[in-house]
PDB file of C-alpha atoms in Angstrom:
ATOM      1  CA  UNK A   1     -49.754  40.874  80.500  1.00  0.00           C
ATOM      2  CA  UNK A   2     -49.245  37.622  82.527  1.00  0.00           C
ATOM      3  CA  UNK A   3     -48.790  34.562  80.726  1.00  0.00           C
ATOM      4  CA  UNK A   4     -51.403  31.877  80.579  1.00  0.00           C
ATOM      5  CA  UNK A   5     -50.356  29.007  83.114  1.00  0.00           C
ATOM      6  CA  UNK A   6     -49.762  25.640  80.956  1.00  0.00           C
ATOM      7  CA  UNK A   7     -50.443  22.412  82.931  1.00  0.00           C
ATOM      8  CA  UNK A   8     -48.503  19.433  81.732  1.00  0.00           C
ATOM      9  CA  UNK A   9     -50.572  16.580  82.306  1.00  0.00           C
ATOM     10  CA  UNK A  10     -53.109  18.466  80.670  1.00  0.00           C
ATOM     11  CA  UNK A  11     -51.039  18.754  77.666  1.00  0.00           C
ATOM     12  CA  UNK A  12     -50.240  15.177  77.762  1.00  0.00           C
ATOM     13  CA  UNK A  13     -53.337  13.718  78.470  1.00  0.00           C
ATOM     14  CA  UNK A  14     -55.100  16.210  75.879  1.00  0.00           C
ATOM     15  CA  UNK A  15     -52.469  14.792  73.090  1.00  0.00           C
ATOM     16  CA  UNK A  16     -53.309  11.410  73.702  1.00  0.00           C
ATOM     17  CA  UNK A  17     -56.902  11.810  73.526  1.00  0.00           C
ATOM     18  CA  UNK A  18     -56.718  14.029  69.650  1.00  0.00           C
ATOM     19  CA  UNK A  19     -54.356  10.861  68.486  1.00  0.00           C
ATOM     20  CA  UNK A  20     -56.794   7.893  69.643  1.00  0.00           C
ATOM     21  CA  UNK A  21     -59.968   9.432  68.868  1.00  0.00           C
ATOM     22  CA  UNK A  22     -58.702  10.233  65.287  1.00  0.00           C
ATOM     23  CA  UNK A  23     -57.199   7.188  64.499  1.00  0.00           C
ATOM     24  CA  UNK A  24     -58.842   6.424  61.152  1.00  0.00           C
ATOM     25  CA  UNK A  25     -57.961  10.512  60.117  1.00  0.00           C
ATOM     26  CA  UNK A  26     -54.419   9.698  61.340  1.00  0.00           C
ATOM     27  CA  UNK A  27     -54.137   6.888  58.783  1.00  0.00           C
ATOM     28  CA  UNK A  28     -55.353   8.768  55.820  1.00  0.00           C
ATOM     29  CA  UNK A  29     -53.306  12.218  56.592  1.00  0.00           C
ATOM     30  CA  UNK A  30     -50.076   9.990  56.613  1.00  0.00           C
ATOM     31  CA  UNK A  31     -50.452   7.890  53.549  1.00  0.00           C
ATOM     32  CA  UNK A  32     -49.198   9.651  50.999  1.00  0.00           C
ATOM     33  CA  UNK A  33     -46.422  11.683  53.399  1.00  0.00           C
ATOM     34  CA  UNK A  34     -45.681   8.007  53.498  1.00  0.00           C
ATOM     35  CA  UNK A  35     -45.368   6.768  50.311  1.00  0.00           C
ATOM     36  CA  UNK A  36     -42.873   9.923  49.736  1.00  0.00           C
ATOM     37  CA  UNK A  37     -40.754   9.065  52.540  1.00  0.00           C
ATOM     38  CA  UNK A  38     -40.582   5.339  51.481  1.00  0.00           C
ATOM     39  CA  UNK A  39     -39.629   6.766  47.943  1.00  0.00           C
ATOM     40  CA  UNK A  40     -36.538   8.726  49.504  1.00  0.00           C
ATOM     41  CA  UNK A  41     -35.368   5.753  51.776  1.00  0.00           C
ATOM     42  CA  UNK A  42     -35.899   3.372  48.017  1.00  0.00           C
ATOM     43  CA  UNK A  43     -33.333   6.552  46.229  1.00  0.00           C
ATOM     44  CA  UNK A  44     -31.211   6.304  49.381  1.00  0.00           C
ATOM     45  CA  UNK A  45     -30.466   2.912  48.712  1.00  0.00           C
ATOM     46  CA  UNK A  46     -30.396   2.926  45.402  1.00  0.00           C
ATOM     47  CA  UNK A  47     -28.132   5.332  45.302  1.00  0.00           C
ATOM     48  CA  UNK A  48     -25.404   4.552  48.816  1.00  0.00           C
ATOM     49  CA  UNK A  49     -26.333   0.752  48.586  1.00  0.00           C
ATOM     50  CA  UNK A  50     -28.093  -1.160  51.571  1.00  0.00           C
ATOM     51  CA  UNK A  51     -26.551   0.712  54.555  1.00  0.00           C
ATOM     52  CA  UNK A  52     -26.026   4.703  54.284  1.00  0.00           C
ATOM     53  CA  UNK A  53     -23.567   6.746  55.316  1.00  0.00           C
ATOM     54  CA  UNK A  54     -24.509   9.433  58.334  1.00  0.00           C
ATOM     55  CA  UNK A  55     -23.989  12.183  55.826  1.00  0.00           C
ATOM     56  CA  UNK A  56     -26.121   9.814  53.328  1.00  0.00           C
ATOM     57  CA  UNK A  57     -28.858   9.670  56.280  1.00  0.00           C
ATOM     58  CA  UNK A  58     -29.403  13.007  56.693  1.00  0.00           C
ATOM     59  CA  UNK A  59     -29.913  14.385  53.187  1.00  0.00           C
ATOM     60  CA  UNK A  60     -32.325  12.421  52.780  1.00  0.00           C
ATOM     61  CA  UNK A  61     -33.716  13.256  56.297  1.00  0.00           C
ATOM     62  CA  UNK A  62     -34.093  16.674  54.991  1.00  0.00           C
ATOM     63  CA  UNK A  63     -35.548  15.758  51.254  1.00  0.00           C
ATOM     64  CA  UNK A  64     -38.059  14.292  54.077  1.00  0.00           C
ATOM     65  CA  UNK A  65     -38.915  17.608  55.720  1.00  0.00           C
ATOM     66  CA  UNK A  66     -41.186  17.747  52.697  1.00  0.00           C
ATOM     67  CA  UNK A  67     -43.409  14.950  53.528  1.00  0.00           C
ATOM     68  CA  UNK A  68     -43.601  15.960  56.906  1.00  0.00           C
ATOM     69  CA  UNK A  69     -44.737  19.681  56.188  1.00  0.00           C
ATOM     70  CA  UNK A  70     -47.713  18.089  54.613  1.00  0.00           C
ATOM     71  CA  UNK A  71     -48.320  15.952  57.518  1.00  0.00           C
ATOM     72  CA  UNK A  72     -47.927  18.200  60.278  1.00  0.00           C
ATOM     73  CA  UNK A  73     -50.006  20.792  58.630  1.00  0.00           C
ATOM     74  CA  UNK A  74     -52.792  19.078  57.988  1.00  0.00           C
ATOM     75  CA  UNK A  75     -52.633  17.297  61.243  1.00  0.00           C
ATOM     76  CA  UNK A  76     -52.506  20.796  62.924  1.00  0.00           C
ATOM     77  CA  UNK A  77     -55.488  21.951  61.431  1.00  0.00           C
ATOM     78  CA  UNK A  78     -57.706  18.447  62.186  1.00  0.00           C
ATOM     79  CA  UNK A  79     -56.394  19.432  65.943  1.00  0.00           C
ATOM     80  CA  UNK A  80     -57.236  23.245  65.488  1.00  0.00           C
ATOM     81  CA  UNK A  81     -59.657  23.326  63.233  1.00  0.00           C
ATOM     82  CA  UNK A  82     -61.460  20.093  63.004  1.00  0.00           C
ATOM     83  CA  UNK A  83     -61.675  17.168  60.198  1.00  0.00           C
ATOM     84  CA  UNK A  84     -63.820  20.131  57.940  1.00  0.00           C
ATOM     85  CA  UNK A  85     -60.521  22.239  57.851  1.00  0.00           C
ATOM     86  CA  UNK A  86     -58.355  19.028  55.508  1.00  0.00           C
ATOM     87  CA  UNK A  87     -60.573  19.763  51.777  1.00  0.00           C
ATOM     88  CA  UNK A  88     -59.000  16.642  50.866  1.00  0.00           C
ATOM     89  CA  UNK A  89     -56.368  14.048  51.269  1.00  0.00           C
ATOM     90  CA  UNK A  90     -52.893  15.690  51.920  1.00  0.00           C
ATOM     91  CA  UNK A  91     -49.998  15.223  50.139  1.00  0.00           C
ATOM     92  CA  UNK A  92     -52.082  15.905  46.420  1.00  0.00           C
ATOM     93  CA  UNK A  93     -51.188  19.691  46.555  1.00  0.00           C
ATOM     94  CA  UNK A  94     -48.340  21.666  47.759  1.00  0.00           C
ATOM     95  CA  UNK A  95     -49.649  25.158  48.877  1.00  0.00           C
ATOM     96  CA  UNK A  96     -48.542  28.371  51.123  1.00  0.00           C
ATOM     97  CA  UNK A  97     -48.950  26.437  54.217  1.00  0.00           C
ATOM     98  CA  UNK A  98     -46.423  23.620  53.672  1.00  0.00           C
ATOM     99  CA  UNK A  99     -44.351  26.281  51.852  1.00  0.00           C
ATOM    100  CA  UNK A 100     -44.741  28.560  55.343  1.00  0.00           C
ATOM    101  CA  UNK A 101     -43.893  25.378  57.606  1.00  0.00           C
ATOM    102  CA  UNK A 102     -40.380  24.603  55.801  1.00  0.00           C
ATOM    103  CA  UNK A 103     -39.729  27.651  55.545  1.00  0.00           C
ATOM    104  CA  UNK A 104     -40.256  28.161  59.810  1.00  0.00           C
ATOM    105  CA  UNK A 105     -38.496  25.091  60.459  1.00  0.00           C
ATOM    106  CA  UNK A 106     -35.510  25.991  58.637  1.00  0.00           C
ATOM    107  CA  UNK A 107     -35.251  29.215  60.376  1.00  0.00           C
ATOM    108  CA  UNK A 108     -35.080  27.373  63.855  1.00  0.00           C
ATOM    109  CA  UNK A 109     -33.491  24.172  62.329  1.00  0.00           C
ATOM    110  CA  UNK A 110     -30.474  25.356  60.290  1.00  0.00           C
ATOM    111  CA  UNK A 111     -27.784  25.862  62.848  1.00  0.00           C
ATOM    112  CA  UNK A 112     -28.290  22.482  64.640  1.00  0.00           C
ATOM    113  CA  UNK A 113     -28.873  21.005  60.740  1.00  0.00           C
ATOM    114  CA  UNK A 114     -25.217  22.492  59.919  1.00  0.00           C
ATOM    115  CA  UNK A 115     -23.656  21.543  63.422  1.00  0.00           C
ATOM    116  CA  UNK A 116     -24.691  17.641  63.256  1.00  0.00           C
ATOM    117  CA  UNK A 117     -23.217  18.049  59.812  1.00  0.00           C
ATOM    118  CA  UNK A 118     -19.875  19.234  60.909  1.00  0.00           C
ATOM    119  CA  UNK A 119     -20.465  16.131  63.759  1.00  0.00           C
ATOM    120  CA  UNK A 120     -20.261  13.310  61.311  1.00  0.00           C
ATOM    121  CA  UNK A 121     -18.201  14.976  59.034  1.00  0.00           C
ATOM    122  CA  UNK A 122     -15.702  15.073  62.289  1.00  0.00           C
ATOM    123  CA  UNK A 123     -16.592  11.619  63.751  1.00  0.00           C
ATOM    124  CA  UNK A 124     -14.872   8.746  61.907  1.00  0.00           C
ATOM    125  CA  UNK A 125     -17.601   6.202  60.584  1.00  0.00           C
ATOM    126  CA  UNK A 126     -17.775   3.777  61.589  1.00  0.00           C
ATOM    127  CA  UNK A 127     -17.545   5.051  64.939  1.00  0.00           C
ATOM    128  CA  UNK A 128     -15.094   2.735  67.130  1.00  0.00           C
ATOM    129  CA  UNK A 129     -14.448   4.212  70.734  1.00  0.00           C
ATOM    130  CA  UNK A 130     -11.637   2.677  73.024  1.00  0.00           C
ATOM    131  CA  UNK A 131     -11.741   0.999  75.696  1.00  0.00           C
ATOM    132  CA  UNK A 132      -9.368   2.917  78.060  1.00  0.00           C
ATOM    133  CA  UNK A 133      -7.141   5.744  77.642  1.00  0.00           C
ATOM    134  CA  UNK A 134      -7.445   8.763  75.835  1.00  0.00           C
ATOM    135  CA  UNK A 135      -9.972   9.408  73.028  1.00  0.00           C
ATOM    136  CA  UNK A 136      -8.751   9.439  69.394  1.00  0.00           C
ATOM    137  CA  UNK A 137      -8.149  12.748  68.202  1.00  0.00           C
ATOM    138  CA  UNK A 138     -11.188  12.571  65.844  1.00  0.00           C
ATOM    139  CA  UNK A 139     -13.656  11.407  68.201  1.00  0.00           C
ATOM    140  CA  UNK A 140     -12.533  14.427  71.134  1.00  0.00           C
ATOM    141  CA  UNK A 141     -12.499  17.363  68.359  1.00  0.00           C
ATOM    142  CA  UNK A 142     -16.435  16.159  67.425  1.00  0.00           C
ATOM    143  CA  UNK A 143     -17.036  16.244  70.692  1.00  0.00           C
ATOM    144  CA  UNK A 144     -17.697  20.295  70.953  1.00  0.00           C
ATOM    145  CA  UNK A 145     -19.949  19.823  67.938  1.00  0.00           C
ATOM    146  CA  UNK A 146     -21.797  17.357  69.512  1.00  0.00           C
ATOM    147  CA  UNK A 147     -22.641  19.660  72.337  1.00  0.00           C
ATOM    148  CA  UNK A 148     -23.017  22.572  70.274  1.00  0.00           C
ATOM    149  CA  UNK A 149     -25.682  20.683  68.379  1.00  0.00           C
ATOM    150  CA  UNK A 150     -27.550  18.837  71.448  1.00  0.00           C
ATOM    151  CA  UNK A 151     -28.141  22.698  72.894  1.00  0.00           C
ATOM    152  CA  UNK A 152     -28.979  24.134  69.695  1.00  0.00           C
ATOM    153  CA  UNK A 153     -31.653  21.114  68.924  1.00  0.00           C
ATOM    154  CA  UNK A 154     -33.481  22.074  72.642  1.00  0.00           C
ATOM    155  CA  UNK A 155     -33.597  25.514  71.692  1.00  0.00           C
ATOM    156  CA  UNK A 156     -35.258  24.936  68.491  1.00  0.00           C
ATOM    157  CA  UNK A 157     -37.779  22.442  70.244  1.00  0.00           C
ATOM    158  CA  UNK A 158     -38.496  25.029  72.598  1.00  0.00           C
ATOM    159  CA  UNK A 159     -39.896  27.405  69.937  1.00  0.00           C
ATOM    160  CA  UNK A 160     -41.497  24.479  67.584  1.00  0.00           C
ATOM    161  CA  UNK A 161     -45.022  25.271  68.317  1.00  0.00           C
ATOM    162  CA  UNK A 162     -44.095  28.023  66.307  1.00  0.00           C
ATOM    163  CA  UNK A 163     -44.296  26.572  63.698  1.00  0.00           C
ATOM    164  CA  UNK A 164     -48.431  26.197  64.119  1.00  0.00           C
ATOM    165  CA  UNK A 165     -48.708  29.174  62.606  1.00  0.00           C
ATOM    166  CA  UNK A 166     -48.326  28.645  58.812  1.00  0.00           C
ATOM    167  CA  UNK A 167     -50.591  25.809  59.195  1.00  0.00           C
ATOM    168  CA  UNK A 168     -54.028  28.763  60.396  1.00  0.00           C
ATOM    169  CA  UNK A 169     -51.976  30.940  57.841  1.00  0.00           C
ATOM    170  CA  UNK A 170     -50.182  33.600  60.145  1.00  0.00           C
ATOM    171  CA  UNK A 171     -47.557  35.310  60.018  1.00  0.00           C
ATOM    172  CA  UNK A 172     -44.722  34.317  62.702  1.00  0.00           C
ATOM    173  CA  UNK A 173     -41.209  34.368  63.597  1.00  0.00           C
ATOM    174  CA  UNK A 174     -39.306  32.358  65.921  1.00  0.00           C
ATOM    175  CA  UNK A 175     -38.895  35.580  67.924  1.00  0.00           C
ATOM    176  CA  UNK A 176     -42.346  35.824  68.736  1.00  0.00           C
ATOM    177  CA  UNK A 177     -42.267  31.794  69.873  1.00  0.00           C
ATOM    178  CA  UNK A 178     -40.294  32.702  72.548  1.00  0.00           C
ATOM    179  CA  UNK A 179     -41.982  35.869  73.351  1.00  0.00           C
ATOM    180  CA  UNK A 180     -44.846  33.899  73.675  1.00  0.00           C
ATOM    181  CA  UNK A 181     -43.020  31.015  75.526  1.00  0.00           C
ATOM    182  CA  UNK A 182     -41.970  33.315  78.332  1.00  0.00           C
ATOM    183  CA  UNK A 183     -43.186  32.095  81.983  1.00  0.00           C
ATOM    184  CA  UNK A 184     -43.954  28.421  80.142  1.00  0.00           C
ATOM    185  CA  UNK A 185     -40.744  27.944  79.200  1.00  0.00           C
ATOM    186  CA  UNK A 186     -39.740  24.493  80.771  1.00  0.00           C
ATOM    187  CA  UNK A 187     -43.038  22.783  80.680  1.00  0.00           C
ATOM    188  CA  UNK A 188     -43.020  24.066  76.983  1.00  0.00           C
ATOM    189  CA  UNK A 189     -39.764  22.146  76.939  1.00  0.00           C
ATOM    190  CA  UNK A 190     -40.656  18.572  78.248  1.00  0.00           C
ATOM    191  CA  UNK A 191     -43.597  18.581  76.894  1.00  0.00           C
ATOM    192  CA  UNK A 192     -42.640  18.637  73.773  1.00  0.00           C
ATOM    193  CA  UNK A 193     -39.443  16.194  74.543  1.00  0.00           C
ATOM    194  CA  UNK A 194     -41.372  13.800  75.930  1.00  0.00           C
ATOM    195  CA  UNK A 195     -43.383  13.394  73.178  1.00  0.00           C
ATOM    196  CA  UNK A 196     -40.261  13.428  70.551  1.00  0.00           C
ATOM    197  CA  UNK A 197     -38.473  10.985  72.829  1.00  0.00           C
ATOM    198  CA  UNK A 198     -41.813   8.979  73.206  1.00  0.00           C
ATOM    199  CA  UNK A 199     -41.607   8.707  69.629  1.00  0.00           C
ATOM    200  CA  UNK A 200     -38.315   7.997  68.654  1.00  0.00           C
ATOM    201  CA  UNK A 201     -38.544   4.848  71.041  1.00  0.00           C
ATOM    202  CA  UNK A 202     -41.924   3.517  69.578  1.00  0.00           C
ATOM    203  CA  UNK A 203     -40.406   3.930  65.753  1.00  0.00           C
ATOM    204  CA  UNK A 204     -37.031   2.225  67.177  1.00  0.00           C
ATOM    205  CA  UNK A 205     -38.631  -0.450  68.983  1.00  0.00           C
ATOM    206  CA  UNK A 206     -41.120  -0.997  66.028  1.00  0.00           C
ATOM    207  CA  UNK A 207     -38.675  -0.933  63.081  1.00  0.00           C
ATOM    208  CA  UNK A 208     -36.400  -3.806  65.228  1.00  0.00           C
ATOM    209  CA  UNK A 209     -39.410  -5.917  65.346  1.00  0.00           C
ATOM    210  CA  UNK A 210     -40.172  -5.886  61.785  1.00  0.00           C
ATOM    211  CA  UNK A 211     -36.546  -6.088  60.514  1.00  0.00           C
ATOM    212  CA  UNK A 212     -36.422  -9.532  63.225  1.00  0.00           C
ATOM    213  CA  UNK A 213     -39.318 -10.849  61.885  1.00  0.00           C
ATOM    214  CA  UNK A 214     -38.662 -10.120  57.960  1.00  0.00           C
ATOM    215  CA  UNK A 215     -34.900 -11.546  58.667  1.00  0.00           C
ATOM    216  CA  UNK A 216     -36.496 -14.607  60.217  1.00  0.00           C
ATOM    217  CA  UNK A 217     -38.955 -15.096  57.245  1.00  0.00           C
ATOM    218  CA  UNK A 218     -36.777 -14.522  54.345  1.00  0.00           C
ATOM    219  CA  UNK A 219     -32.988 -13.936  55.298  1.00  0.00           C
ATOM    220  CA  UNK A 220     -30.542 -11.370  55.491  1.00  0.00           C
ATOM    221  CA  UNK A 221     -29.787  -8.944  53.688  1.00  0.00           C
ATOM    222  CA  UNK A 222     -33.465  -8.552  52.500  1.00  0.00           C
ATOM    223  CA  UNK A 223     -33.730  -8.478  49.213  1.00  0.00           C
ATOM    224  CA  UNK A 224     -35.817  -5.000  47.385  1.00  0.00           C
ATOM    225  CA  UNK A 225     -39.671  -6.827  47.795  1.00  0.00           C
ATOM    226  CA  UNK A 226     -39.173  -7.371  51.926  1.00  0.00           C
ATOM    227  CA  UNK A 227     -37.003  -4.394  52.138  1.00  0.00           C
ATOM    228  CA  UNK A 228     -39.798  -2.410  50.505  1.00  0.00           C
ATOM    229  CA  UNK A 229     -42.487  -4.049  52.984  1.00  0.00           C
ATOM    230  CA  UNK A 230     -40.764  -3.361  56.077  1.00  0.00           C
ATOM    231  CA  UNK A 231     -40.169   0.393  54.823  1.00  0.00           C
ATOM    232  CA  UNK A 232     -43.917   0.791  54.050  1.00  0.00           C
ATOM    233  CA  UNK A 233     -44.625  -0.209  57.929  1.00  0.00           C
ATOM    234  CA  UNK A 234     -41.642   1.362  59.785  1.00  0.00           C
ATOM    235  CA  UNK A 235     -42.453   4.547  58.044  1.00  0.00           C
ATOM    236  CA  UNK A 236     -46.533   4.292  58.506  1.00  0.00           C
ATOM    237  CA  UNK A 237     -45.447   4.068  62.391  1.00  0.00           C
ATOM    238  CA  UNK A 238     -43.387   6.553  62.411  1.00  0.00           C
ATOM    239  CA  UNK A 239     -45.810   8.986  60.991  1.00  0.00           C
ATOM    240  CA  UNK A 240     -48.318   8.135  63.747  1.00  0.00           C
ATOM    241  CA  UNK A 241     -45.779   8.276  66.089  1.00  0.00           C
ATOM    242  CA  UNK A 242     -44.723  11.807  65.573  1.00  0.00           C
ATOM    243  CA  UNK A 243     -48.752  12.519  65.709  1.00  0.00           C
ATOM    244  CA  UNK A 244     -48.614  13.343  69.438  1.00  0.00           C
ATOM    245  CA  UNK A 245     -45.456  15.593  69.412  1.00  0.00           C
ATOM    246  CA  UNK A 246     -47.218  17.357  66.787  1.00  0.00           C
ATOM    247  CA  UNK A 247     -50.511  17.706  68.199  1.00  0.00           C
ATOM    248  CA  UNK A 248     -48.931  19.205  71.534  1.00  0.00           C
ATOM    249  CA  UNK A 249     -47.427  22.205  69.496  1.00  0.00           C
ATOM    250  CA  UNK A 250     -50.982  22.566  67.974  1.00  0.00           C
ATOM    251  CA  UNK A 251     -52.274  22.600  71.961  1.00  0.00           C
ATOM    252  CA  UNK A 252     -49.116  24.955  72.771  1.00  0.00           C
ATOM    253  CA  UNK A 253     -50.060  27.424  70.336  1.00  0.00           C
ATOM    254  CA  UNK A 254     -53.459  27.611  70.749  1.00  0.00           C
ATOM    255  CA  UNK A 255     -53.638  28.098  74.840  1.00  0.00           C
ATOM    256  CA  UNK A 256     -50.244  30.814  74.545  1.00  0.00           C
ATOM    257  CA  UNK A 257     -51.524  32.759  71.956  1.00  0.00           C
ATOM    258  CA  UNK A 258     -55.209  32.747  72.744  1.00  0.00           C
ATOM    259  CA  UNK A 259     -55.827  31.564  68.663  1.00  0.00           C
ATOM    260  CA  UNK A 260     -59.422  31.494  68.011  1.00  0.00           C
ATOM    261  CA  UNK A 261     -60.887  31.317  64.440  1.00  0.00           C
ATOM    262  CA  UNK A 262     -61.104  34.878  63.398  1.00  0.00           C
ATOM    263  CA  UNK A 263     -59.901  36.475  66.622  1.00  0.00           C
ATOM    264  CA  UNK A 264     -56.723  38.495  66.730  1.00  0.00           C
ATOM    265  CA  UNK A 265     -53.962  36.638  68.934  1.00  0.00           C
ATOM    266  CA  UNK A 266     -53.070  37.723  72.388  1.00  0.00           C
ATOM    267  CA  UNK A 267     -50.851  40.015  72.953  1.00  0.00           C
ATOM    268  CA  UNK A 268     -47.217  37.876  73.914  1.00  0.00           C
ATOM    269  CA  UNK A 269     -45.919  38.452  77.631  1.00  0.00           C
ATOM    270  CA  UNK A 270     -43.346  41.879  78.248  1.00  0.00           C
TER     271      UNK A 270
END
């Protein structure tokens, strides 16, 4: 069977279009993701003081993958299934779904998790690179890992619409995202990088305006209150800035696997 023919603009522009005309729906599915991540940056601190280790960072990037299960999922099915398909705000219950999601993410996640481990465990913090002559011994042996981990992460991109499927409650492996990937393999690929790279920049550039400005109004380092503020925002954005990279694995999924509401999937490509 020949594989449907994805058209990237199409993908883009169809993205855009879910995001802006659900705006208000955007708002409410990330407030209480929100509020959780906030919480885990407030323990981070707490905990490591005001500026975190890289090991610091990412545990509690991955106490986060919680929060963002019950974003993406219920921001897959207002894309899929329409605003009818939420039954509520999300974040209030933890179900199958959510369960489903971490549970796919890890499976296509955990080397390039472990390998970006390894990287900073490697990489002397804080990093200081020369200015001529050979690297320091640290820095070149990290260098591998770095690699390692930079092709791992694109593979696991590659078969993130995958991880649709707990969200309409099927059953999936990443196997079957690249079976189904086959023929759309490269457009599956920027797609979805543009959008993650899209993001990153609007939740960088965003988060150095509001640190600027909250400097500017009350000093450095911010004390808990502004700290708190700027955390609330910065985290808000980056919630809605994720919305498009999610909503193009919802648009992925749907046009390779021919998912319909109560229609049996497509059969993938030989």
């Amino acid at each position: 069977m020949q594989p449907p023919r994805l058209v990237f603009a199409d993908l883009i522009a169809d993205a855009f279009r879910h995001v802006t005309s659900n705006g208000r729906l955007l708002l409410d599915i990330a407030l209480v993701p929100t509020i959780i991540s906030v919480g885990l940056q407030l323990a981070g601190r707490l905990l490591s003081g005001e500026r975190m280790e890289p090991l610091e960072a990412m545990a509690v990037k991955l106490f986060d993958f919680i929060p963002t299960a019950m974003f993406a999922v219920a921001w897959h099915r207002l894309v899929l299934l329409g605003p009818g398909a939420l039954g509520g705000t999300p974040g209030f219950a933890w179900t199958a779904r959510e369960r489903g999601y971490l549970r796919q993410l890890l499976l296509i996640a955990a080397v390039p998790i472990i390998l970006h481990a390894l990287f900073w465990m490697v990489m002397p913090w804080p990093m200081e690179m020369p200015n001529a002559g050979p690297l320091p011994p640290d820095v070149e042996a990290a260098m591998p890992l770095g690699l390692a981990f930079t092709v791992t992460a694109i593979i696991a991109l590659r078969l993130s619409f995958g991880l649709v499927a707990p969200s309409l409650d099927l059953a999936w492996t990443p196997h079957l995202s690249w079976r189904y990937g086959k023929g759309n393999g490269p457009i599956v690929l920027f797609a979805l990088l543009l959008m993650m790279v899209i993001g990153l920049i609007v939740k960088a550039v965003a988060t150095a305006i509001l640190l600027t400005i909250a400097l500017g109004l009350f000093g450095g380092p911010l004390s808990l209150g502004p700290w708190l503020l700027v955390q609330v925002i910065a985290e808000t954005i980056a919630y809605v800035s994720i919305a498009p990279l999610v909503t193009v694995q919802a648009l992925i999924f749907r046009a390779l696997t021919g998912w319909s509401p109560g229609t049996p999937l497509r059969q993938p490509p030989a």
